[in-house]
Short mmCIF file of C-alpha atoms in Angstrom, two decimals:
data_model
loop_
_atom_site.label_atom_id
_atom_site.label_comp_id
_atom_site.label_asym_id
_atom_site.label_seq_id
_atom_site.Cartn_x
_atom_site.Cartn_y
_atom_site.Cartn_z
CA MET A 1 54.74 93.97 151.36
CA ARG A 2 53.53 92.56 148.04
CA ALA A 3 53.54 95.98 146.36
CA TRP A 4 57.04 96.61 147.67
CA LEU A 5 58.33 93.28 146.14
CA PHE A 6 56.66 94.04 142.79
CA ARG A 7 58.25 97.50 142.79
CA ILE A 8 61.72 95.95 143.41
CA LEU A 9 61.21 93.39 140.63
CA HIS A 10 60.01 96.11 138.27
CA ASN A 11 63.04 98.31 139.01
CA GLN A 12 65.37 95.32 138.50
CA TYR A 13 63.75 94.63 135.12
CA VAL A 14 64.03 98.28 134.04
CA SER A 15 67.71 98.35 135.13
CA GLN A 16 68.47 95.20 133.12
CA MET A 17 66.80 96.63 130.00
CA ARG A 18 68.75 99.91 130.29
CA ARG A 19 72.01 98.02 130.80
CA ALA A 20 71.33 95.82 127.76
CA ALA A 21 70.54 98.90 125.65
CA ARG A 22 73.83 100.53 126.67
CA GLN A 23 75.96 97.43 126.09
CA GLY A 24 74.32 96.31 122.87
CA THR A 25 73.70 92.75 121.79
CA ALA A 26 76.55 90.25 121.88
CA VAL A 27 76.82 88.21 118.69
CA ASP A 28 78.92 85.08 118.28
CA TRP A 29 81.26 85.64 115.29
CA SER A 30 81.58 81.97 114.44
CA GLU A 31 77.91 81.91 113.43
CA TYR A 32 78.01 84.84 111.03
CA GLU A 33 81.62 84.96 109.84
CA PRO A 34 81.11 82.91 106.62
CA THR A 35 78.30 85.21 105.49
CA LEU A 36 80.21 88.41 106.24
CA THR A 37 83.30 87.60 104.20
CA CYS A 38 83.82 86.81 100.55
CA ALA A 39 86.87 85.66 98.66
CA PRO A 40 88.81 88.41 96.89
CA GLY A 41 88.47 88.40 93.13
CA GLN A 42 91.29 90.78 92.25
CA ILE A 43 93.94 88.13 91.65
CA GLU A 44 91.86 86.19 89.11
CA HIS A 45 90.94 89.41 87.34
CA LEU A 46 94.58 90.51 87.10
CA GLU A 47 95.72 87.07 85.92
CA SER A 48 93.08 86.94 83.21
CA ARG A 49 93.94 90.49 82.13
CA ASP A 50 97.63 89.55 81.89
CA LEU A 51 96.76 86.40 79.94
CA VAL A 52 94.70 88.37 77.42
CA ARG A 53 97.54 90.86 76.98
CA ALA A 54 100.10 88.08 76.58
CA LEU A 55 97.93 86.30 74.01
CA ALA A 56 97.48 89.55 72.10
CA SER A 57 101.24 90.04 71.95
CA LEU A 58 101.88 86.59 70.42
CA PRO A 59 102.36 86.39 66.66
CA GLU A 60 99.08 85.64 64.84
CA LYS A 61 100.01 82.10 63.77
CA GLN A 62 101.17 81.09 67.25
CA ARG A 63 98.11 82.68 68.85
CA THR A 64 95.82 80.77 66.50
CA ALA A 65 97.51 77.47 67.32
CA VAL A 66 97.44 78.10 71.09
CA LEU A 67 93.80 79.15 71.07
CA MET A 68 92.54 76.41 68.76
CA ILE A 69 94.40 73.60 70.54
CA GLY A 70 94.34 74.92 74.09
CA LEU A 71 91.00 76.69 74.36
CA ALA A 72 88.85 75.02 71.75
CA LYS A 73 90.32 71.56 72.50
CA GLY A 74 90.85 70.98 68.82
CA ASP A 75 92.64 68.00 67.33
CA TYR A 76 96.00 68.62 65.65
CA HIS A 77 94.71 67.24 62.35
CA GLU A 78 91.55 69.38 62.47
CA VAL A 79 93.52 72.53 63.24
CA ALA A 80 96.08 71.71 60.55
CA SER A 81 93.36 71.25 57.93
CA ALA A 82 91.60 74.45 59.06
CA CYS A 83 94.86 76.41 58.77
CA LYS A 84 95.87 74.54 55.58
CA VAL A 85 99.32 73.61 56.93
CA PRO A 86 100.96 70.30 57.88
CA VAL A 87 100.40 68.85 61.37
CA GLY A 88 104.08 69.32 62.24
CA THR A 89 103.77 73.03 61.58
CA ILE A 90 100.85 73.28 64.00
CA ARG A 91 102.82 71.39 66.63
CA SER A 92 105.79 73.68 66.13
CA ARG A 93 103.65 76.81 66.35
CA LEU A 94 101.93 75.50 69.45
CA SER A 95 105.24 74.69 71.12
CA ARG A 96 106.71 78.11 70.33
CA GLY A 97 103.47 79.82 71.30
CA ARG A 98 103.33 78.08 74.68
CA LYS A 99 106.98 78.89 75.30
CA ASN A 100 106.46 82.55 74.45
CA LEU A 101 103.26 82.69 76.47
CA SER A 102 104.91 81.26 79.58
CA ALA A 103 107.78 83.74 79.16
CA LEU A 104 105.32 86.63 78.82
CA MET A 105 103.37 85.46 81.86
CA SER A 106 106.66 85.15 83.82
CA VAL A 107 106.16 81.49 84.57
CA ALA A 108 109.43 79.95 85.66
CA PRO A 109 110.52 77.15 83.34
CA LEU A 110 111.20 73.71 84.73
CA GLU A 111 114.70 73.06 85.93
CA PRO A 112 116.69 71.07 83.34
CA HIS A 113 116.89 67.85 85.34
CA ILE A 114 113.12 67.95 86.02
CA ALA A 115 112.34 68.70 82.37
CA ASN A 116 114.58 65.85 81.23
CA ARG A 117 112.93 63.45 83.69
CA CYS A 118 109.45 64.49 82.53
CA ALA A 119 110.42 64.05 78.88
CA ARG A 120 111.91 60.62 79.65
CA GLU A 121 108.73 59.56 81.49
CA ASN A 122 106.58 60.73 78.57
CA ARG A 123 108.69 58.74 76.10
CA LEU A 124 108.40 55.62 78.27
CA LYS A 125 104.62 56.04 78.53
CA SER A 126 104.27 56.41 74.77
CA ARG A 127 106.44 53.30 74.20
CA ARG A 128 104.34 51.29 76.66
CA HIS A 129 101.16 52.48 74.98
CA HIS A 130 102.57 51.59 71.56
CA CYS A 131 103.61 48.12 72.78
CA VAL A 132 100.17 47.47 74.25
CA GLU A 133 98.53 48.40 70.94
CA LEU A 134 100.88 46.08 69.03
CA ARG A 135 100.01 43.14 71.32
CA ARG A 136 96.31 43.53 70.57
#
């Protein structure tokens, strides 16, 4: 009787192993999903390529102003002295360069009422800042 029970248990074990080999191992996706996927990098690559092309198509003086002020975080006075032009010229070149760059990158401009509101808010902030400095 004992040999007969061991033979039944052995056959059950062998059947389970064969079944598991046929079915494969079940894996819970929630455990491994973060390691199996990665964020796509194509969009950033295309945007940076388009930005380089747009910068290259800007006139030299505008490109210099945009790069020195925007990328190098230069001060208007430092950039003006480096380019040997007045500060107003640098500001004008930067403004035109940014406008051309946004047009080349197909960035939609602000709607007029939003742009006017932003300009009004900036003027009010600068007045408040000026008034605070005068009080000191």
